[in-house]
Short mmCIF file of C-alpha atoms in Angstrom, two decimals:
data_model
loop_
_atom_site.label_atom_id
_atom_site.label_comp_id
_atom_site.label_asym_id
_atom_site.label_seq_id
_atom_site.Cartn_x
_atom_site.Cartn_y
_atom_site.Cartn_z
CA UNK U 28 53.18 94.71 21.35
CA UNK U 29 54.94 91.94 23.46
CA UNK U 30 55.57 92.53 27.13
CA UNK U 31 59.09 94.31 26.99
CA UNK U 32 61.56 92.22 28.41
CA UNK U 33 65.86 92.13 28.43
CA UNK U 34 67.26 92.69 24.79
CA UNK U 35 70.86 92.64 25.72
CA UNK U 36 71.87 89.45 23.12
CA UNK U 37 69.86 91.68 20.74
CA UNK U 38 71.92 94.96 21.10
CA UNK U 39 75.28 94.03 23.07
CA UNK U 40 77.20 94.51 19.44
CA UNK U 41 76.19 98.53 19.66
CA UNK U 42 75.90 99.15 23.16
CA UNK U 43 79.35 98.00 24.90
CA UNK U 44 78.18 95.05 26.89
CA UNK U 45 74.95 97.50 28.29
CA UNK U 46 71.75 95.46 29.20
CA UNK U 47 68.81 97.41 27.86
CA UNK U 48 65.73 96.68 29.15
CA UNK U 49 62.20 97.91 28.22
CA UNK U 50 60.64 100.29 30.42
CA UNK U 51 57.52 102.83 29.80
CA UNK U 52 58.05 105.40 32.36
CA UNK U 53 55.50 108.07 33.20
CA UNK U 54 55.81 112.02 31.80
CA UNK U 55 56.84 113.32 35.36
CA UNK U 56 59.62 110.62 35.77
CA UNK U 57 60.88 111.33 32.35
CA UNK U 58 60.87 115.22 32.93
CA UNK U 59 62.53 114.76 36.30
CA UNK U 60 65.31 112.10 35.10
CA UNK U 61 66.46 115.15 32.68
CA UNK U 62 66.10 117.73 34.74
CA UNK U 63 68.91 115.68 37.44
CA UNK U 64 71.15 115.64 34.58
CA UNK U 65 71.17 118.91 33.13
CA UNK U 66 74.58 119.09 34.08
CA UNK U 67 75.46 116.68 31.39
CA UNK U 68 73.95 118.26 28.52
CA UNK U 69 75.95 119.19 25.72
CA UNK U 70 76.31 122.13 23.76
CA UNK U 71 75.65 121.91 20.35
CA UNK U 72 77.60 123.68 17.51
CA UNK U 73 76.39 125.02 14.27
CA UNK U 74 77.95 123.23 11.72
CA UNK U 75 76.16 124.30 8.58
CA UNK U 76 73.33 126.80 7.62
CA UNK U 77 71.14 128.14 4.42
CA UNK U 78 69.97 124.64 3.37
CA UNK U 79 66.62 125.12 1.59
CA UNK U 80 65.01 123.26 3.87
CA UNK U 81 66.37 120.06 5.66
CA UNK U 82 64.93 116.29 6.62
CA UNK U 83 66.77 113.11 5.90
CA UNK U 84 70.35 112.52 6.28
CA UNK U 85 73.14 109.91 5.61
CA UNK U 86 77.48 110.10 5.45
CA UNK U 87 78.23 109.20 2.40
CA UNK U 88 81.18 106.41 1.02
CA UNK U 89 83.20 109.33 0.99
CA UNK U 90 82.49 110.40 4.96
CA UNK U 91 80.66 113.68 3.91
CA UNK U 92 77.24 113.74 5.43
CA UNK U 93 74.75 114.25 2.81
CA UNK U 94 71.36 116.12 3.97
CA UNK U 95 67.80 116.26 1.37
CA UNK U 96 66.83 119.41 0.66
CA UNK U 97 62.86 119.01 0.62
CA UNK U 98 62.30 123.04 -0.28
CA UNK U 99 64.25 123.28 -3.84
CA UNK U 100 64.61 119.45 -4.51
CA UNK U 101 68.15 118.89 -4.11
CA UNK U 102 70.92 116.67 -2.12
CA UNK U 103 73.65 118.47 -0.59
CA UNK U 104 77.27 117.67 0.52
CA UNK U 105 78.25 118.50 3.83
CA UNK U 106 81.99 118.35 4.36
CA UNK U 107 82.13 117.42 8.04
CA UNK U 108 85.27 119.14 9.17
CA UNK U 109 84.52 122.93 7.79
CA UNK U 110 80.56 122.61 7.07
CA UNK U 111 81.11 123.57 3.16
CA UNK U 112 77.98 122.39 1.36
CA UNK U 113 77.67 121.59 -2.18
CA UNK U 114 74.92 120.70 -4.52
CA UNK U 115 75.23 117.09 -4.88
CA UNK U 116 71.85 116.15 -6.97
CA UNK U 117 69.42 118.38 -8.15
CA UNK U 118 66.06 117.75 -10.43
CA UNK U 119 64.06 115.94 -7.81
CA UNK U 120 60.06 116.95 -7.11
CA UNK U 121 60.23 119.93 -4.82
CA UNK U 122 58.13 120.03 -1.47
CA UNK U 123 54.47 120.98 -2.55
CA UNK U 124 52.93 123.92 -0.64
CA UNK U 125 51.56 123.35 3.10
CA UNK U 126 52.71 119.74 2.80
CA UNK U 127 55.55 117.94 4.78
CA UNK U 128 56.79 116.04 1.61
CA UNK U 129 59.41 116.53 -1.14
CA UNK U 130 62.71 114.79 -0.95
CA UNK U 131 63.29 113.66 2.73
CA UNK U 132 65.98 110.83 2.69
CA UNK U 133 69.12 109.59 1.72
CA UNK U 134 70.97 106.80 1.57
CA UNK U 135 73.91 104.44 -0.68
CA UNK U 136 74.40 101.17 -1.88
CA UNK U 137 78.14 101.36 -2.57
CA UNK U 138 78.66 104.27 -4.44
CA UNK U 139 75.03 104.93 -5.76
CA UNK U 140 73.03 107.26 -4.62
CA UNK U 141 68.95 106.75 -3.58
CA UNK U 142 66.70 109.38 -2.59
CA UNK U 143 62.98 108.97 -1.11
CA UNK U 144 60.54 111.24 -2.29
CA UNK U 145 56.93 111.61 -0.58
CA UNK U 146 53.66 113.08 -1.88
CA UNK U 147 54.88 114.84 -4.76
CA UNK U 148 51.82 114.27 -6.93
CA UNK U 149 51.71 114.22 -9.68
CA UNK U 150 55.15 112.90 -10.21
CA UNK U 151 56.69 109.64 -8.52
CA UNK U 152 56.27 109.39 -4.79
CA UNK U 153 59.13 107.21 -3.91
CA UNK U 154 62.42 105.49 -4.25
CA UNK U 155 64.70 107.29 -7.07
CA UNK U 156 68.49 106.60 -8.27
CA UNK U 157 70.91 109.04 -8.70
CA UNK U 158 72.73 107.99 -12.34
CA UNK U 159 76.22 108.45 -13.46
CA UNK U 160 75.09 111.28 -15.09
CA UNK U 161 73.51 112.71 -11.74
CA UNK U 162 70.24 112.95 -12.89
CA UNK U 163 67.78 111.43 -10.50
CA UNK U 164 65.43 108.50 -11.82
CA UNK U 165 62.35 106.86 -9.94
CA UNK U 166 62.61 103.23 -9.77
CA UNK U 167 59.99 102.39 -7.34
CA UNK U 168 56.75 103.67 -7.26
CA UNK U 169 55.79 103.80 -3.23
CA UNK U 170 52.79 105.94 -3.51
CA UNK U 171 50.81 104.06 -6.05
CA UNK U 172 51.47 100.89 -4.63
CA UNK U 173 50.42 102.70 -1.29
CA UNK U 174 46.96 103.34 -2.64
CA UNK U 175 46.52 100.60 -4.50
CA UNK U 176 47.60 98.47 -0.75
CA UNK U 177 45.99 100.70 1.89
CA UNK U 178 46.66 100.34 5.57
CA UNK U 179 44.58 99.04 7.87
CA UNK U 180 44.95 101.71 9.92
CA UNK U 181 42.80 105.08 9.68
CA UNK U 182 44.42 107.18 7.21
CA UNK U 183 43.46 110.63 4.86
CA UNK U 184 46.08 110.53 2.70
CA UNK U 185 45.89 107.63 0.30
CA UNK U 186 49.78 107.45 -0.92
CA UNK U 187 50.97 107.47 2.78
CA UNK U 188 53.91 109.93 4.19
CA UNK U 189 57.17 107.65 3.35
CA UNK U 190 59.55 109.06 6.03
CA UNK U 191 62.58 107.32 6.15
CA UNK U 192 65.00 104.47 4.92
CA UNK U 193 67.61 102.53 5.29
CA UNK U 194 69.52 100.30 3.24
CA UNK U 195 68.57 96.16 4.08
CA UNK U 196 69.53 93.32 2.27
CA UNK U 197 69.71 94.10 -1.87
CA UNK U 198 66.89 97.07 -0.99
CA UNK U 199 65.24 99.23 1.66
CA UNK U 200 63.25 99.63 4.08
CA UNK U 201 60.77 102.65 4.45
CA UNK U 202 58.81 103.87 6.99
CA UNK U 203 55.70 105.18 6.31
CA UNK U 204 54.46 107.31 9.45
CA UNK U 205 50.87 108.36 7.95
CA UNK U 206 50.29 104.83 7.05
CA UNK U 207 51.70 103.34 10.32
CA UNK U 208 54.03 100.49 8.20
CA UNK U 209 57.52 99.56 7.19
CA UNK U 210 57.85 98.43 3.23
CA UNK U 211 60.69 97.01 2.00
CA UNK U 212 61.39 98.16 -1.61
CA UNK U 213 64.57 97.45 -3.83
CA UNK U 214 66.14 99.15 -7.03
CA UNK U 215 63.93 97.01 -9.40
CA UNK U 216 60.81 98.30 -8.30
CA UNK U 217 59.23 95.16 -5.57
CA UNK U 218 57.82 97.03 -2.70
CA UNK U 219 56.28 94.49 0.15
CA UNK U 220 54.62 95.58 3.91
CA UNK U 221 57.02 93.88 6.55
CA UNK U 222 55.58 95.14 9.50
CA UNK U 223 52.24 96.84 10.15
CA UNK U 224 51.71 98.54 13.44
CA UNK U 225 48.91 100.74 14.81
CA UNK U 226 48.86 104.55 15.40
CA UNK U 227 52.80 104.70 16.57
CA UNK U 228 53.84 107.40 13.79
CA UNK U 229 56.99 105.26 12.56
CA UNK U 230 59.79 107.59 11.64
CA UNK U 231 63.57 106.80 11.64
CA UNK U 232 65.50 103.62 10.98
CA UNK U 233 68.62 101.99 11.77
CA UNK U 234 69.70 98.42 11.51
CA UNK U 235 72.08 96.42 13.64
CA UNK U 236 72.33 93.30 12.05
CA UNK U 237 69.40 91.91 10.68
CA UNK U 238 67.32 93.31 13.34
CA UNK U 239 65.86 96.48 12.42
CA UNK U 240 65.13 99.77 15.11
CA UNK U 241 62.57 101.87 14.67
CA UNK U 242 61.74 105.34 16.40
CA UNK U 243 58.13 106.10 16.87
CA UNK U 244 56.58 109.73 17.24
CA UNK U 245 53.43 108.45 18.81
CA UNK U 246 49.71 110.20 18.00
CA UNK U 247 49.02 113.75 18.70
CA UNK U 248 50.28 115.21 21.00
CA UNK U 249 53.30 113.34 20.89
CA UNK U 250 53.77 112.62 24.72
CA UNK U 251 57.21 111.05 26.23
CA UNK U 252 55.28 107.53 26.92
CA UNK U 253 54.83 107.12 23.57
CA UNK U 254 58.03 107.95 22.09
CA UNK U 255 59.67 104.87 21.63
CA UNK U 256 62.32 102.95 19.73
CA UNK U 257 60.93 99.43 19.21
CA UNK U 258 63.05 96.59 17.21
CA UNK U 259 61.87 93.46 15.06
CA UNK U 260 63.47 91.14 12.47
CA UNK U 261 61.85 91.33 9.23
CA UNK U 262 59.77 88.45 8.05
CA UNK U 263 59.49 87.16 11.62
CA UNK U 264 56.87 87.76 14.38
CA UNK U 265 57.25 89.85 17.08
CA UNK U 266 58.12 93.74 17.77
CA UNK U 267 60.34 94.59 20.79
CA UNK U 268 60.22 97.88 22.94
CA UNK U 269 63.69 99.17 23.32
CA UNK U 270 63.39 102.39 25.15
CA UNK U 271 60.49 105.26 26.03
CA UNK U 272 60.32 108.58 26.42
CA UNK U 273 61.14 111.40 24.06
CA UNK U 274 58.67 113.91 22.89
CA UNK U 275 58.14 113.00 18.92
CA UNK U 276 60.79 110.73 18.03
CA UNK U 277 62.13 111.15 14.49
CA UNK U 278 65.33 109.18 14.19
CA UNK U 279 67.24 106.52 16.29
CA UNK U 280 71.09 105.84 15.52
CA UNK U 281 73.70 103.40 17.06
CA UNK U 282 76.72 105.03 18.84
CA UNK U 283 80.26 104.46 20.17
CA UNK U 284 78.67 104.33 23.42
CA UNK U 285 75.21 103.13 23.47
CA UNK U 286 71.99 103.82 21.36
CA UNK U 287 70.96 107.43 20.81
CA UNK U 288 67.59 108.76 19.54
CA UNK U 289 66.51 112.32 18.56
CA UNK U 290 63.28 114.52 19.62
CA UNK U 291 62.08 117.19 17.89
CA UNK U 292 60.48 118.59 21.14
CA UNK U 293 57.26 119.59 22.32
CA UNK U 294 53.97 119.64 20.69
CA UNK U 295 51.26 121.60 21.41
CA UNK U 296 48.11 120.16 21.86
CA UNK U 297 45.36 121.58 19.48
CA UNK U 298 48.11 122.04 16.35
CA UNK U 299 47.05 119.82 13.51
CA UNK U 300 48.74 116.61 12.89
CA UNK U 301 51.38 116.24 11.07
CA UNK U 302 52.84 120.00 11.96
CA UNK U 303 56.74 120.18 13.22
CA UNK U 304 57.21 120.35 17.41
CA UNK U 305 57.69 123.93 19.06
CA UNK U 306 60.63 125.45 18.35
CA UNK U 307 63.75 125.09 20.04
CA UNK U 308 62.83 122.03 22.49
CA UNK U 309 64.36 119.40 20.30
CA UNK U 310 66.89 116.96 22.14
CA UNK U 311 69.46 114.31 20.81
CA UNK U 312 68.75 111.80 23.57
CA UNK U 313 70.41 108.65 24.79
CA UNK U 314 68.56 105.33 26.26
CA UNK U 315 69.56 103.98 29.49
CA UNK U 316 70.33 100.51 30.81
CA UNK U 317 66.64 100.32 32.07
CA UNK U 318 65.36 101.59 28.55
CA UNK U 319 65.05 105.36 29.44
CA UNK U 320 65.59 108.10 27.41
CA UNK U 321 67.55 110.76 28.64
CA UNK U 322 68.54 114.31 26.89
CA UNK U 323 71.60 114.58 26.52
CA UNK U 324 71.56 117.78 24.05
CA UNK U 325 68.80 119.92 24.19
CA UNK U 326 67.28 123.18 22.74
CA UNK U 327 67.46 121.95 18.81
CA UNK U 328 65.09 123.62 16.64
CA UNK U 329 62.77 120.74 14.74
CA UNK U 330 65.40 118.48 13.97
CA UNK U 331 64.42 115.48 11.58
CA UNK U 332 67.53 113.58 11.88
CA UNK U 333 70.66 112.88 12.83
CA UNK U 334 74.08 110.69 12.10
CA UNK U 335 76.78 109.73 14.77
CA UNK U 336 80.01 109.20 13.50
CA UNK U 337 82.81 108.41 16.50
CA UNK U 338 82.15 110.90 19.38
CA UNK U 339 79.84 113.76 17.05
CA UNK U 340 76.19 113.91 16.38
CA UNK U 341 75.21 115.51 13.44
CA UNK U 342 71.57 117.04 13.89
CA UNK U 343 70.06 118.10 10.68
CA UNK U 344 67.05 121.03 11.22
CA UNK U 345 63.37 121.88 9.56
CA UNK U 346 65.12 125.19 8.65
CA UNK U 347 67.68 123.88 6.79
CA UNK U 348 70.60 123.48 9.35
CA UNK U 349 73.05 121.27 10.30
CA UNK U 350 74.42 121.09 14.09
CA UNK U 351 77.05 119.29 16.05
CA UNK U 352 77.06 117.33 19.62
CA UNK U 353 79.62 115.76 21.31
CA UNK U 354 78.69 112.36 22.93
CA UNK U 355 81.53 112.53 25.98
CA UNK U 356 82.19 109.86 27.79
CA UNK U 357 80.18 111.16 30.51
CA UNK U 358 77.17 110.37 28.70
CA UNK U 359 76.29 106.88 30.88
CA UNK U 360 72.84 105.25 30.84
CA UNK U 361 71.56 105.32 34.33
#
């Protein structure tokens, strides 16, 4: 990791002429930053509920916000104004028992639909297309090539835990946060590492430009030092920290007003790894102009991701929920 230093040229397109800079600030600093802005925490709103299940989440060419359903195997529709859901795909490998896998993104390229599927042995772990018919079709096979390319990295699970992805260039990139990696992999099948890191837990994705952000949970137990959102270009050296401390980061999105990342909350030490934070202590956080996170939401059960359109946060739950957050203007990074 590079000394942090000023990103502003790198981010000024998404953050309203804000400098961020890099900072790793210490637990008690983080807890008492958020505590001297409780005031500002918004409420959030429930949206949407009886989702079997939810993880990965992206609005759609039609503005609906589309959610995976990890439990049954399915894609819903979320209609954004009255929370009206709607079985949008259905067919893909269902979450196996006392794993964290199953379908757990989505994203388009125009009007096509991809879904990213993780350890669903024994059928494909990876990238699928959604047809004109609607039937779901792996075109990328992420978990073979994950054993057949292992990490260098300590790992137990040979096909990795694909997380998240987000649409780059002609393909995608995909985090894999058991394997500590980002591959890029397109519709034809090519999967190739682009960035390796060490035991950071990469989990969501967003792009601005060709640079690319990533959040990171950190190791067990997940402290606020070591949730960060770093950024890198693909294909070039160098990783960037961005901003620090949120308790087991799982997604990081661009905003109206600045860039926002989401926590799923508090871990307790002594759980095995891998398992969801404690209930109810999630936060939709936003970084400040010296790289600090700050909540600006808080008491979401185990989100896994979120998607800011305008002024609205939509935080998609473990339990298969979806929740809203206004992002006022009186959200400013301190």
């Amino acid at each position: 990791m590079r000394t942090p230093r000023i990103i502003a040229v790198l981010l000024s397109t998404m953050l309203a002429a804000t400098t961020v800079v890099s900072a790793a600030a210490t637990p008690s600093h983080h807890d008492h930053h958020a505590h001297h802005h409780a005031r500002h925490h918004a409420d959030p709103s429930l949206l949407t509920a009886g989702l079997s299940g939810g993880a990965g989440s992206t609005i759609g060419p039609d503005g609906a916000l589309y959610v995976t359903e990890p439990v049954c195997g399915e894609v819903s529709r979320v209609d954004r104004r009255t929370g009206a859901a709607s079985t949008f795909v259905s067919g893909l490998p269902v979450q196996q028992p006392g794993t964290p896998g199953g379908a757990l993104d989505v994203a388009f390229r125009g009007r096509t639909a991809y879904v990213l599927v993780s350890l669903a042995d024994p059928q494909v772990s990876g990238l699928y297309r959604v047809g004109r018919d609607g039937v779901p079709r792996p075109v990328a096979d992420i978990g073979a090539w994950s054993i057949a390319h292992p990490p260098e990295t300590d790992y137990f699970v040979p096909s990795g835990l694909q997380y998240a992805m987000e649409p780059y260039r002609r393909g995608f990139l995909v985090t894999d946060g058991h394997h500590n990696r980002v591959l890029y992999v397109t519709p034809d099948g090519s999967i190739t590492q682009v960035r390796a890191f060490g035991n950071v837990v990469p989990t969501g994705l967003e792009t601005v430009g060709r640079t690319v952000l990533v959040a990171e949970a950190g190791p067990v137990p997940h402290l606020p030092r070591d949730g960060k959102v770093v950024a890198f270009t693909p294909w070039r050296p160098g990783t960037r920290e961005v901003a620090s401390g949120g308790r087991l980061l799982v997604d990081v999105e661009k905003g109206r007003g600045g860039l926002y990342a989401l926590a799923q909350g508090h871990f307790t030490p002594g759980n095995p790894e891998g398992s969801p934070a404690d209930p109810d202590t999630g936060q939709v956080m936003k970084a400040g102009r010296h790289g600090v996170l700050r909540a600006v939401a808080t008491g979401l059960d185990r989100p896994t991701s979120f998607e800011i359109v305008g002024r609205t946060a939509y935080v998609v739950t473990l339990d298969g929920e979806v929740w809203t957050v206004p992002l006022s203007h009186g959200h400013h990074g301190r």
